[in-house]
Amino acid sequence: MFRPQRCAMIAAAAAACVMTALPAHAADTIKIGLITALSGQSARAGESLTRGMTIAIDEINARGGLLGGRKLELVRRDDEGNPAKGVLAARELIYKEKVAVLFGGLDTPVSMAIVPIANQEKVPFMGPWAAGTPITHNGANPNFAFRVSAVDEVVDKAMLQYAQKAFNASKPGLILVNNPWGESNEKGIVAAMAAKGGKPVGVEKFEANDVDVVPQLGRLKAAGADVLLMVGNVGPSAQVVKSLDRMGWKVPVVSHWGPAGGRFTELAGPNARNVHFVQTYSFFGTPSPVSTRVVSDLKAKYSDVKGPDDITPAVGVANAYDATQLAALAIAQAGSTKGDAVREGFYKIDRYEGLIKTYVKPFSPQQHDALTENDYVWAQFIDNRIVPVKK
């Protein structure tokens, strides 16, 4: 006797058997989270991180993905440069989206707010921009924070050396944003100067929303500063330049890389070109096979990219691209997306021919920063292009 219900049950059971015979995660994506400024004055930098990660993810997926064919998926959240919003985004990406690796974005205060959560929840954190030394030097054991970017204490030494070499400066004055990033660099610059038997002629702070920095600059001028060492993001750094214009004070400005993060030339005016700032990469110069491929991929994917001029800020693209490739290698080494295994996977990376450089054992339990002072270049704005300073 034909029994439709019984046949349906048998068919369902057979389908279930087939399904259980398949790899459990064959179709699951591996989510990579990005928390960064996607709006406001630094949106261009957030977009550059997105593009660098996207190009790397496309390459990895085209090669067949990871862990037996699982594709990578980028999940983004806008922190608006606000630590509280960054923390909310981190919790959502960790608890709801179950990201395998969490990428922090631009701002040191945001990254410093997120890293304790990553350490607590054992989710690897990768920093492709924010340079605050305590992000990776955070005292946690085990430490889940890694970085492919500049590091303040190293940049600070480089800024001082560059000011002395390029401008023969002997009396630096410090003009710094009043937040943890500024504090990190104040410590680093003062230590770098003390190691050479010197100290700043003055240290002045400004708020992120200040529109007039003349009083602070006036005090540094009166103290005899012959160079300004500047640390601040796009908006406030532009106000420093405009305040110098109002004062008529033509003093060299050597900066951390904050001005590269957005609409600096638009906000600062024609003297934006007088600011020399640190970078970790430039697409100008003799291309490598990796850079040739990345530029080609960017041109194919983004209609506004016609060549190196349009890849800006370059450090965002380059740092994020290499960081994503290294994170993928860590997952592959781990054979898993479990946090502890991926953290150990970073230490097992032997060699990777990247965009910025060829990385050889870039991470160890004692070293969570893949770039060194040898990987920095100095740049300036010419028109709206970030180009290396001509020596």
mmCIF file of C-alpha atoms in Angstrom:
data_model
loop_
_atom_site.group_PDB
_atom_site.id
_atom_site.type_symbol
_atom_site.label_atom_id
_atom_site.label_comp_id
_atom_site.label_asym_id
_atom_site.label_seq_id
_atom_site.Cartn_x
_atom_site.Cartn_y
_atom_site.Cartn_z
ATOM 1 C CA MET A 1 0.000 0.000 0.000
ATOM 2 C CA PHE A 2 1.432 3.387 -1.051
ATOM 3 C CA ARG A 3 1.948 5.738 1.944
ATOM 4 C CA PRO A 4 3.002 9.286 0.896
ATOM 5 C CA GLN A 5 3.857 10.331 4.439
ATOM 6 C CA ARG A 6 6.165 7.342 4.970
ATOM 7 C CA CYS A 7 7.902 7.980 1.632
ATOM 8 C CA ALA A 8 8.379 11.619 2.505
ATOM 9 C CA MET A 9 9.946 10.666 5.849
ATOM 10 C CA ILE A 10 12.315 8.241 4.124
ATOM 11 C CA ALA A 11 13.274 10.891 1.559
ATOM 12 C CA ALA A 12 13.905 13.443 4.293
ATOM 13 C CA ALA A 13 16.040 10.995 6.232
ATOM 14 C CA ALA A 14 18.036 10.197 3.105
ATOM 15 C CA ALA A 15 18.580 13.902 2.429
ATOM 16 C CA ALA A 16 19.726 14.367 6.005
ATOM 17 C CA CYS A 17 22.244 11.563 5.573
ATOM 18 C CA VAL A 18 23.594 13.188 2.431
ATOM 19 C CA MET A 19 23.871 16.526 4.209
ATOM 20 C CA THR A 20 25.706 15.073 7.180
ATOM 21 C CA ALA A 21 28.111 13.401 4.795
ATOM 22 C CA LEU A 22 29.174 16.810 3.488
ATOM 23 C CA PRO A 23 31.897 18.827 5.251
ATOM 24 C CA ALA A 24 30.216 20.720 8.085
ATOM 25 C CA HIS A 25 31.607 24.111 7.106
ATOM 26 C CA ALA A 26 32.151 23.722 3.371
ATOM 27 C CA ALA A 27 29.811 26.613 2.534
ATOM 28 C CA ASP A 28 30.462 28.752 5.620
ATOM 29 C CA THR A 29 32.363 31.966 5.041
ATOM 30 C CA ILE A 30 35.156 33.063 7.344
ATOM 31 C CA LYS A 31 34.242 36.540 8.483
ATOM 32 C CA ILE A 32 36.906 39.219 8.860
ATOM 33 C CA GLY A 33 35.720 42.332 10.710
ATOM 34 C CA LEU A 34 36.811 45.931 10.103
ATOM 35 C CA ILE A 35 36.064 48.791 12.484
ATOM 36 C CA THR A 36 37.146 52.151 11.118
ATOM 37 C CA ALA A 37 36.039 55.671 10.252
ATOM 38 C CA LEU A 38 33.806 55.336 7.194
ATOM 39 C CA SER A 39 32.343 58.837 7.474
ATOM 40 C CA GLY A 40 33.661 62.298 8.365
ATOM 41 C CA GLN A 41 37.037 63.879 7.666
ATOM 42 C CA SER A 42 38.901 60.547 7.749
ATOM 43 C CA ALA A 43 36.479 58.607 5.539
ATOM 44 C CA ARG A 44 39.024 58.466 2.717
ATOM 45 C CA ALA A 45 41.432 56.586 4.972
ATOM 46 C CA GLY A 46 38.694 54.177 6.044
ATOM 47 C CA GLU A 47 37.914 53.550 2.390
ATOM 48 C CA SER A 48 41.595 52.874 1.675
ATOM 49 C CA LEU A 49 41.635 50.194 4.380
ATOM 50 C CA THR A 50 38.489 48.696 2.888
ATOM 51 C CA ARG A 51 40.032 48.600 -0.576
ATOM 52 C CA GLY A 52 43.288 47.037 0.578
ATOM 53 C CA MET A 53 41.428 44.322 2.470
ATOM 54 C CA THR A 54 38.983 43.733 -0.376
ATOM 55 C CA ILE A 55 41.721 43.243 -2.986
ATOM 56 C CA ALA A 56 43.507 40.775 -0.693
ATOM 57 C CA ILE A 57 40.286 38.899 0.075
ATOM 58 C CA ASP A 58 39.434 38.674 -3.631
ATOM 59 C CA GLU A 59 42.878 37.167 -4.319
ATOM 60 C CA ILE A 60 42.562 34.646 -1.485
ATOM 61 C CA ASN A 61 39.061 33.618 -2.543
ATOM 62 C CA ALA A 62 40.159 33.284 -6.185
ATOM 63 C CA ARG A 63 42.853 30.856 -4.996
ATOM 64 C CA GLY A 64 40.168 28.701 -3.402
ATOM 65 C CA GLY A 65 39.749 30.345 -0.010
ATOM 66 C CA LEU A 66 40.964 28.808 3.249
ATOM 67 C CA LEU A 67 40.462 25.645 5.281
ATOM 68 C CA GLY A 68 39.222 23.453 2.466
ATOM 69 C CA GLY A 69 37.415 25.999 0.349
ATOM 70 C CA ARG A 70 35.843 28.446 2.802
ATOM 71 C CA LYS A 71 35.701 31.964 1.361
ATOM 72 C CA LEU A 72 36.598 35.095 3.305
ATOM 73 C CA GLU A 73 33.919 37.722 3.881
ATOM 74 C CA LEU A 74 34.563 41.320 4.953
ATOM 75 C CA VAL A 75 32.147 42.771 7.524
ATOM 76 C CA ARG A 76 32.554 46.518 8.219
ATOM 77 C CA ARG A 77 31.342 48.912 10.893
ATOM 78 C CA ASP A 78 31.757 52.706 11.121
ATOM 79 C CA ASP A 79 33.262 53.890 14.429
ATOM 80 C CA GLU A 80 33.132 57.594 13.415
ATOM 81 C CA GLY A 81 36.429 58.012 15.273
ATOM 82 C CA ASN A 82 34.570 57.473 18.568
ATOM 83 C CA PRO A 83 35.924 54.906 21.091
ATOM 84 C CA ALA A 84 32.465 54.191 22.549
ATOM 85 C CA LYS A 85 31.077 53.438 19.088
ATOM 86 C CA GLY A 86 34.138 51.356 18.350
ATOM 87 C CA VAL A 87 33.482 49.227 21.435
ATOM 88 C CA LEU A 88 29.837 48.675 20.431
ATOM 89 C CA ALA A 89 30.947 47.689 16.942
ATOM 90 C CA ALA A 90 33.579 45.315 18.324
ATOM 91 C CA ARG A 91 31.041 43.562 20.524
ATOM 92 C CA GLU A 92 28.660 43.159 17.584
ATOM 93 C CA LEU A 93 31.345 41.778 15.292
ATOM 94 C CA ILE A 94 32.685 39.396 17.950
ATOM 95 C CA TYR A 95 29.422 38.129 19.489
ATOM 96 C CA LYS A 96 26.964 38.366 16.590
ATOM 97 C CA GLU A 97 29.055 38.099 13.429
ATOM 98 C CA LYS A 98 31.598 35.677 14.973
ATOM 99 C CA VAL A 99 34.543 37.202 13.124
ATOM 100 C CA ALA A 100 37.748 35.171 13.024
ATOM 101 C CA VAL A 101 39.984 38.264 13.043
ATOM 102 C CA LEU A 102 39.020 41.798 14.026
ATOM 103 C CA PHE A 103 40.759 44.635 12.172
ATOM 104 C CA GLY A 104 40.976 47.966 13.972
ATOM 105 C CA GLY A 105 41.010 51.151 11.998
ATOM 106 C CA LEU A 106 42.456 54.619 12.145
ATOM 107 C CA ASP A 107 42.347 56.064 15.615
ATOM 108 C CA THR A 108 44.564 55.002 18.490
ATOM 109 C CA PRO A 109 41.915 55.809 21.162
ATOM 110 C CA VAL A 110 39.415 53.562 19.374
ATOM 111 C CA SER A 111 41.893 50.708 18.973
ATOM 112 C CA MET A 112 42.988 50.997 22.602
ATOM 113 C CA ALA A 113 39.345 50.685 23.663
ATOM 114 C CA ILE A 114 38.823 47.602 21.487
ATOM 115 C CA VAL A 115 42.005 45.633 22.249
ATOM 116 C CA PRO A 116 41.024 44.692 25.852
ATOM 117 C CA ILE A 117 37.806 43.143 24.499
ATOM 118 C CA ALA A 118 39.749 41.200 21.857
ATOM 119 C CA ASN A 119 42.154 39.921 24.513
ATOM 120 C CA GLN A 120 39.305 39.006 26.848
ATOM 121 C CA GLU A 121 37.339 37.148 24.169
ATOM 122 C CA LYS A 122 40.459 35.615 22.580
ATOM 123 C CA VAL A 123 39.789 37.084 19.137
ATOM 124 C CA PRO A 124 42.916 38.118 17.205
ATOM 125 C CA PHE A 125 43.054 41.867 16.591
ATOM 126 C CA MET A 126 44.972 43.252 13.602
ATOM 127 C CA GLY A 127 45.903 46.932 13.402
ATOM 128 C CA PRO A 128 46.441 48.245 9.844
ATOM 129 C CA TRP A 129 46.681 51.952 10.772
ATOM 130 C CA ALA A 130 46.548 53.204 14.391
ATOM 131 C CA ALA A 131 50.122 53.629 15.615
ATOM 132 C CA GLY A 132 49.784 53.994 19.384
ATOM 133 C CA THR A 133 52.522 51.938 21.021
ATOM 134 C CA PRO A 134 50.216 50.468 23.744
ATOM 135 C CA ILE A 135 47.964 48.830 21.138
ATOM 136 C CA THR A 136 50.372 45.924 20.755
ATOM 137 C CA HIS A 137 52.477 46.636 23.865
ATOM 138 C CA ASN A 138 49.407 46.169 26.060
ATOM 139 C CA GLY A 139 50.716 43.927 28.840
ATOM 140 C CA ALA A 140 48.269 41.090 28.117
ATOM 141 C CA ASN A 141 49.441 37.495 28.340
ATOM 142 C CA PRO A 142 48.466 35.993 25.999
ATOM 143 C CA ASN A 143 48.363 39.007 23.728
ATOM 144 C CA PHE A 144 45.945 38.840 20.781
ATOM 145 C CA ALA A 145 46.857 42.235 19.250
ATOM 146 C CA PHE A 146 49.021 42.290 16.096
ATOM 147 C CA ARG A 147 49.857 45.123 13.732
ATOM 148 C CA VAL A 148 51.058 45.899 10.207
ATOM 149 C CA SER A 149 51.551 49.630 10.563
ATOM 150 C CA ALA A 150 53.765 52.273 12.052
ATOM 151 C CA VAL A 151 54.504 52.239 15.796
ATOM 152 C CA ASP A 152 54.648 55.521 17.679
ATOM 153 C CA GLU A 153 57.838 54.934 19.636
ATOM 154 C CA VAL A 154 59.650 54.062 16.394
ATOM 155 C CA VAL A 155 58.050 56.883 14.397
ATOM 156 C CA ASP A 156 59.016 59.341 17.129
ATOM 157 C CA LYS A 157 62.696 58.482 16.742
ATOM 158 C CA ALA A 158 62.325 58.749 12.970
ATOM 159 C CA MET A 159 60.597 62.152 13.198
ATOM 160 C CA LEU A 160 63.404 63.551 15.341
ATOM 161 C CA GLN A 161 66.112 62.148 13.066
ATOM 162 C CA TYR A 162 64.361 63.492 9.969
ATOM 163 C CA ALA A 163 63.959 66.976 11.474
ATOM 164 C CA GLN A 164 67.633 67.093 12.356
ATOM 165 C CA LYS A 165 68.794 65.768 8.981
ATOM 166 C CA ALA A 166 66.386 67.542 6.621
ATOM 167 C CA PHE A 167 66.129 70.898 8.414
ATOM 168 C CA ASN A 168 69.203 70.953 10.663
ATOM 169 C CA ALA A 169 66.817 71.493 13.556
ATOM 170 C CA SER A 170 68.090 71.631 17.124
ATOM 171 C CA LYS A 171 65.103 73.118 19.016
ATOM 172 C CA PRO A 172 61.985 71.038 18.306
ATOM 173 C CA GLY A 173 58.629 72.159 19.622
ATOM 174 C CA LEU A 174 55.843 69.602 20.033
ATOM 175 C CA ILE A 175 52.271 70.297 18.898
ATOM 176 C CA LEU A 176 50.102 67.272 19.750
ATOM 177 C CA VAL A 177 46.467 66.236 19.826
ATOM 178 C CA ASN A 178 45.175 65.989 23.384
ATOM 179 C CA ASN A 179 44.249 62.296 23.491
ATOM 180 C CA PRO A 180 45.974 58.927 24.091
ATOM 181 C CA TRP A 181 47.630 59.071 20.673
ATOM 182 C CA GLY A 182 49.180 62.431 21.510
ATOM 183 C CA GLU A 183 50.252 61.125 24.917
ATOM 184 C CA SER A 184 51.864 58.057 23.335
ATOM 185 C CA ASN A 185 53.911 60.258 20.999
ATOM 186 C CA GLU A 186 54.827 62.795 23.684
ATOM 187 C CA LYS A 187 56.419 59.993 25.693
ATOM 188 C CA GLY A 188 58.190 58.647 22.623
ATOM 189 C CA ILE A 189 59.567 61.985 21.391
ATOM 190 C CA VAL A 190 60.700 63.095 24.837
ATOM 191 C CA ALA A 191 62.444 59.730 25.314
ATOM 192 C CA ALA A 192 64.070 59.975 21.868
ATOM 193 C CA MET A 193 65.364 63.468 22.649
ATOM 194 C CA ALA A 194 66.533 62.494 26.124
ATOM 195 C CA ALA A 195 68.565 59.660 24.583
ATOM 196 C CA LYS A 196 70.439 62.343 22.643
ATOM 197 C CA GLY A 197 70.817 64.642 25.631
ATOM 198 C CA GLY A 198 68.083 67.079 24.644
ATOM 199 C CA LYS A 199 64.477 68.043 25.341
ATOM 200 C CA PRO A 200 61.709 69.936 23.526
ATOM 201 C CA VAL A 201 61.608 73.718 23.849
ATOM 202 C CA GLY A 202 57.903 73.319 24.548
ATOM 203 C CA VAL A 203 54.982 70.904 24.424
ATOM 204 C CA GLU A 204 51.579 72.209 23.350
ATOM 205 C CA LYS A 205 48.277 70.362 23.005
ATOM 206 C CA PHE A 206 45.171 70.970 20.931
ATOM 207 C CA GLU A 207 41.718 69.423 20.920
ATOM 208 C CA ALA A 208 40.439 67.433 17.958
ATOM 209 C CA ASN A 209 37.814 70.093 17.209
ATOM 210 C CA ASP A 210 40.001 73.206 17.657
ATOM 211 C CA VAL A 211 39.793 75.733 14.819
ATOM 212 C CA ASP A 212 42.499 78.095 16.088
ATOM 213 C CA VAL A 213 45.874 76.955 17.373
ATOM 214 C CA VAL A 214 47.580 80.364 17.291
ATOM 215 C CA PRO A 215 47.967 80.683 21.091
ATOM 216 C CA GLN A 216 49.776 77.338 21.372
ATOM 217 C CA LEU A 217 51.938 78.038 18.334
ATOM 218 C CA GLY A 218 52.729 81.503 19.657
ATOM 219 C CA ARG A 219 54.168 79.991 22.813
ATOM 220 C CA LEU A 220 56.326 77.586 20.792
ATOM 221 C CA LYS A 221 57.575 80.439 18.604
ATOM 222 C CA ALA A 222 58.434 82.509 21.663
ATOM 223 C CA ALA A 223 60.349 79.518 23.060
ATOM 224 C CA GLY A 224 62.535 79.494 19.935
ATOM 225 C CA ALA A 225 61.269 76.353 18.196
ATOM 226 C CA ASP A 226 63.034 75.841 14.853
ATOM 227 C CA VAL A 227 60.867 72.876 13.817
ATOM 228 C CA LEU A 228 57.442 71.602 14.834
ATOM 229 C CA LEU A 229 56.912 67.908 15.484
ATOM 230 C CA MET A 230 53.182 67.443 14.921
ATOM 231 C CA VAL A 231 50.800 64.636 15.835
ATOM 232 C CA GLY A 232 47.145 64.927 14.896
ATOM 233 C CA ASN A 233 44.574 63.646 12.449
ATOM 234 C CA VAL A 234 43.411 65.436 9.320
ATOM 235 C CA GLY A 235 41.207 68.206 10.688
ATOM 236 C CA PRO A 236 43.316 69.516 13.582
ATOM 237 C CA SER A 237 46.552 69.134 11.605
ATOM 238 C CA ALA A 238 45.019 71.332 8.910
ATOM 239 C CA GLN A 239 44.169 73.916 11.564
ATOM 240 C CA VAL A 240 47.811 73.988 12.650
ATOM 241 C CA VAL A 241 48.839 74.845 9.082
ATOM 242 C CA LYS A 242 46.161 77.529 8.774
ATOM 243 C CA SER A 243 47.150 78.999 12.136
ATOM 244 C CA LEU A 244 50.775 79.165 10.994
ATOM 245 C CA ASP A 245 49.555 81.009 7.895
ATOM 246 C CA ARG A 246 47.700 83.554 10.021
ATOM 247 C CA MET A 247 50.829 84.083 12.121
ATOM 248 C CA GLY A 248 53.100 84.359 9.089
ATOM 249 C CA TRP A 249 55.432 81.871 10.787
ATOM 250 C CA LYS A 250 57.303 79.780 8.221
ATOM 251 C CA VAL A 251 58.659 76.973 10.343
ATOM 252 C CA PRO A 252 59.273 73.396 9.088
ATOM 253 C CA VAL A 253 56.599 70.894 10.143
ATOM 254 C CA VAL A 254 57.525 67.232 10.535
ATOM 255 C CA SER A 255 54.447 65.161 11.188
ATOM 256 C CA HIS A 256 53.227 61.736 12.073
ATOM 257 C CA TRP A 257 51.014 60.386 9.302
ATOM 258 C CA GLY A 258 47.744 61.945 10.437
ATOM 259 C CA PRO A 259 47.534 64.379 7.480
ATOM 260 C CA ALA A 260 47.435 61.461 5.039
ATOM 261 C CA GLY A 261 44.091 60.250 6.358
ATOM 262 C CA GLY A 262 41.688 62.436 4.385
ATOM 263 C CA ARG A 263 40.970 65.879 2.936
ATOM 264 C CA PHE A 264 44.142 67.555 4.230
ATOM 265 C CA THR A 265 44.971 69.665 1.180
ATOM 266 C CA GLU A 266 41.396 70.884 0.942
ATOM 267 C CA LEU A 267 41.262 71.820 4.624
ATOM 268 C CA ALA A 268 44.807 73.148 5.075
ATOM 269 C CA GLY A 269 45.196 75.150 1.883
ATOM 270 C CA PRO A 270 48.270 75.620 -0.324
ATOM 271 C CA ASN A 271 50.791 75.312 2.513
ATOM 272 C CA ALA A 272 49.722 71.726 3.098
ATOM 273 C CA ARG A 273 52.680 70.831 0.889
ATOM 274 C CA ASN A 274 55.101 72.180 3.510
ATOM 275 C CA VAL A 275 54.219 69.381 5.939
ATOM 276 C CA HIS A 276 56.509 66.361 5.666
ATOM 277 C CA PHE A 277 54.982 63.210 7.130
ATOM 278 C CA VAL A 278 55.864 59.579 7.597
ATOM 279 C CA GLN A 279 54.431 56.756 5.471
ATOM 280 C CA THR A 280 54.953 53.016 5.331
ATOM 281 C CA TYR A 281 54.515 52.725 1.576
ATOM 282 C CA SER A 282 54.316 54.625 -1.701
ATOM 283 C CA PHE A 283 53.052 53.335 -5.038
ATOM 284 C CA PHE A 284 55.480 55.712 -6.760
ATOM 285 C CA GLY A 285 58.889 54.419 -7.802
ATOM 286 C CA THR A 286 60.012 51.138 -9.330
ATOM 287 C CA PRO A 287 57.093 48.700 -9.069
ATOM 288 C CA SER A 288 57.474 45.193 -7.710
ATOM 289 C CA PRO A 289 55.501 42.244 -9.130
ATOM 290 C CA VAL A 290 53.159 42.481 -6.123
ATOM 291 C CA SER A 291 52.544 46.220 -6.520
ATOM 292 C CA THR A 292 51.962 45.799 -10.261
ATOM 293 C CA ARG A 293 49.325 43.171 -9.535
ATOM 294 C CA VAL A 294 47.650 45.204 -6.772
ATOM 295 C CA VAL A 295 47.473 48.363 -8.888
ATOM 296 C CA SER A 296 45.999 46.346 -11.751
ATOM 297 C CA ASP A 297 43.395 44.808 -9.431
ATOM 298 C CA LEU A 298 42.483 48.210 -7.979
ATOM 299 C CA LYS A 299 42.036 49.686 -11.460
ATOM 300 C CA ALA A 300 39.825 46.765 -12.467
ATOM 301 C CA LYS A 301 37.635 46.943 -9.362
ATOM 302 C CA TYR A 302 37.364 50.691 -8.718
ATOM 303 C CA SER A 303 36.494 53.000 -11.613
ATOM 304 C CA ASP A 304 38.092 56.054 -9.959
ATOM 305 C CA VAL A 305 41.531 54.394 -9.870
ATOM 306 C CA LYS A 306 43.460 55.149 -13.065
ATOM 307 C CA GLY A 307 46.949 54.811 -11.582
ATOM 308 C CA PRO A 308 49.109 55.381 -8.467
ATOM 309 C CA ASP A 309 47.919 59.002 -8.156
ATOM 310 C CA ASP A 310 44.451 57.744 -7.293
ATOM 311 C CA ILE A 311 45.494 55.228 -4.636
ATOM 312 C CA THR A 312 45.389 57.476 -1.604
ATOM 313 C CA PRO A 313 46.255 57.255 1.167
ATOM 314 C CA ALA A 314 48.598 54.535 -0.030
ATOM 315 C CA VAL A 315 49.451 53.374 3.485
ATOM 316 C CA GLY A 316 45.848 52.391 4.133
ATOM 317 C CA VAL A 317 45.707 50.194 1.047
ATOM 318 C CA ALA A 318 49.191 48.729 1.533
ATOM 319 C CA ASN A 319 48.987 48.081 5.267
ATOM 320 C CA ALA A 320 45.519 46.557 4.992
ATOM 321 C CA TYR A 321 46.457 44.406 2.007
ATOM 322 C CA ASP A 322 49.521 42.908 3.687
ATOM 323 C CA ALA A 323 47.742 42.582 7.038
ATOM 324 C CA THR A 324 44.888 40.640 5.435
ATOM 325 C CA GLN A 325 47.262 38.301 3.632
ATOM 326 C CA LEU A 326 49.176 37.681 6.863
ATOM 327 C CA ALA A 327 45.942 37.056 8.786
ATOM 328 C CA ALA A 328 44.920 34.520 6.129
ATOM 329 C CA LEU A 329 48.279 32.782 6.475
ATOM 330 C CA ALA A 330 47.757 32.638 10.255
ATOM 331 C CA ILE A 331 44.343 31.012 9.788
ATOM 332 C CA ALA A 332 45.850 28.538 7.328
ATOM 333 C CA GLN A 333 48.679 27.737 9.747
ATOM 334 C CA ALA A 334 46.115 27.270 12.529
ATOM 335 C CA GLY A 335 43.927 24.974 10.443
ATOM 336 C CA SER A 336 41.091 26.591 12.350
ATOM 337 C CA THR A 337 39.312 29.868 13.077
ATOM 338 C CA LYS A 338 39.575 29.413 16.842
ATOM 339 C CA GLY A 339 41.200 32.456 18.404
ATOM 340 C CA ASP A 340 44.008 30.779 20.308
ATOM 341 C CA ALA A 341 44.955 28.673 17.294
ATOM 342 C CA VAL A 342 44.988 31.702 14.966
ATOM 343 C CA ARG A 343 47.111 33.649 17.457
ATOM 344 C CA GLU A 344 49.629 30.819 17.419
ATOM 345 C CA GLY A 345 49.294 30.717 13.640
ATOM 346 C CA PHE A 346 50.724 34.239 13.374
ATOM 347 C CA TYR A 347 53.918 33.000 15.054
ATOM 348 C CA LYS A 348 54.201 30.136 12.547
ATOM 349 C CA ILE A 349 54.285 32.381 9.450
ATOM 350 C CA ASP A 350 57.681 31.798 7.880
ATOM 351 C CA ARG A 351 57.835 34.020 4.804
ATOM 352 C CA TYR A 352 55.431 36.173 2.809
ATOM 353 C CA GLU A 353 56.309 38.294 -0.204
ATOM 354 C CA GLY A 354 54.119 41.283 0.441
ATOM 355 C CA LEU A 355 53.401 44.697 -0.975
ATOM 356 C CA ILE A 356 55.413 46.700 1.568
ATOM 357 C CA LYS A 357 58.235 44.172 1.864
ATOM 358 C CA THR A 358 59.079 40.486 2.085
ATOM 359 C CA TYR A 359 58.165 39.426 5.602
ATOM 360 C CA VAL A 360 60.367 36.801 7.231
ATOM 361 C CA LYS A 361 58.988 35.463 10.520
ATOM 362 C CA PRO A 362 57.195 38.782 11.088
ATOM 363 C CA PHE A 363 55.640 37.833 14.421
ATOM 364 C CA SER A 364 56.787 36.145 17.606
ATOM 365 C CA PRO A 365 55.456 36.044 21.174
ATOM 366 C CA GLN A 366 57.785 38.979 21.907
ATOM 367 C CA GLN A 367 57.156 40.923 18.661
ATOM 368 C CA HIS A 368 53.642 41.706 17.449
ATOM 369 C CA ASP A 369 54.600 44.531 15.046
ATOM 370 C CA ALA A 370 55.553 43.409 11.540
ATOM 371 C CA LEU A 371 57.058 46.718 10.352
ATOM 372 C CA THR A 372 60.223 48.439 11.561
ATOM 373 C CA GLU A 373 61.833 51.853 11.119
ATOM 374 C CA ASN A 374 63.494 50.507 7.967
ATOM 375 C CA ASP A 375 60.067 50.339 6.329
ATOM 376 C CA TYR A 376 59.227 54.065 6.630
ATOM 377 C CA VAL A 377 59.330 56.662 3.853
ATOM 378 C CA TRP A 378 58.833 60.437 4.058
ATOM 379 C CA ALA A 379 56.167 62.078 1.946
ATOM 380 C CA GLN A 380 54.376 65.350 1.235
ATOM 381 C CA PHE A 381 51.335 66.532 -0.684
ATOM 382 C CA ILE A 382 51.992 67.814 -4.184
ATOM 383 C CA ASP A 383 48.635 69.089 -5.418
ATOM 384 C CA ASN A 384 46.399 66.349 -4.040
ATOM 385 C CA ARG A 385 48.903 63.515 -4.420
ATOM 386 C CA ILE A 386 50.962 61.951 -1.645
ATOM 387 C CA VAL A 387 54.462 61.569 -3.064
ATOM 388 C CA PRO A 388 57.861 60.793 -1.535
ATOM 389 C CA VAL A 389 59.897 63.832 -0.542
ATOM 390 C CA LYS A 390 62.624 64.440 -3.090
ATOM 391 C CA LYS A 391 66.012 64.014 -1.457
#
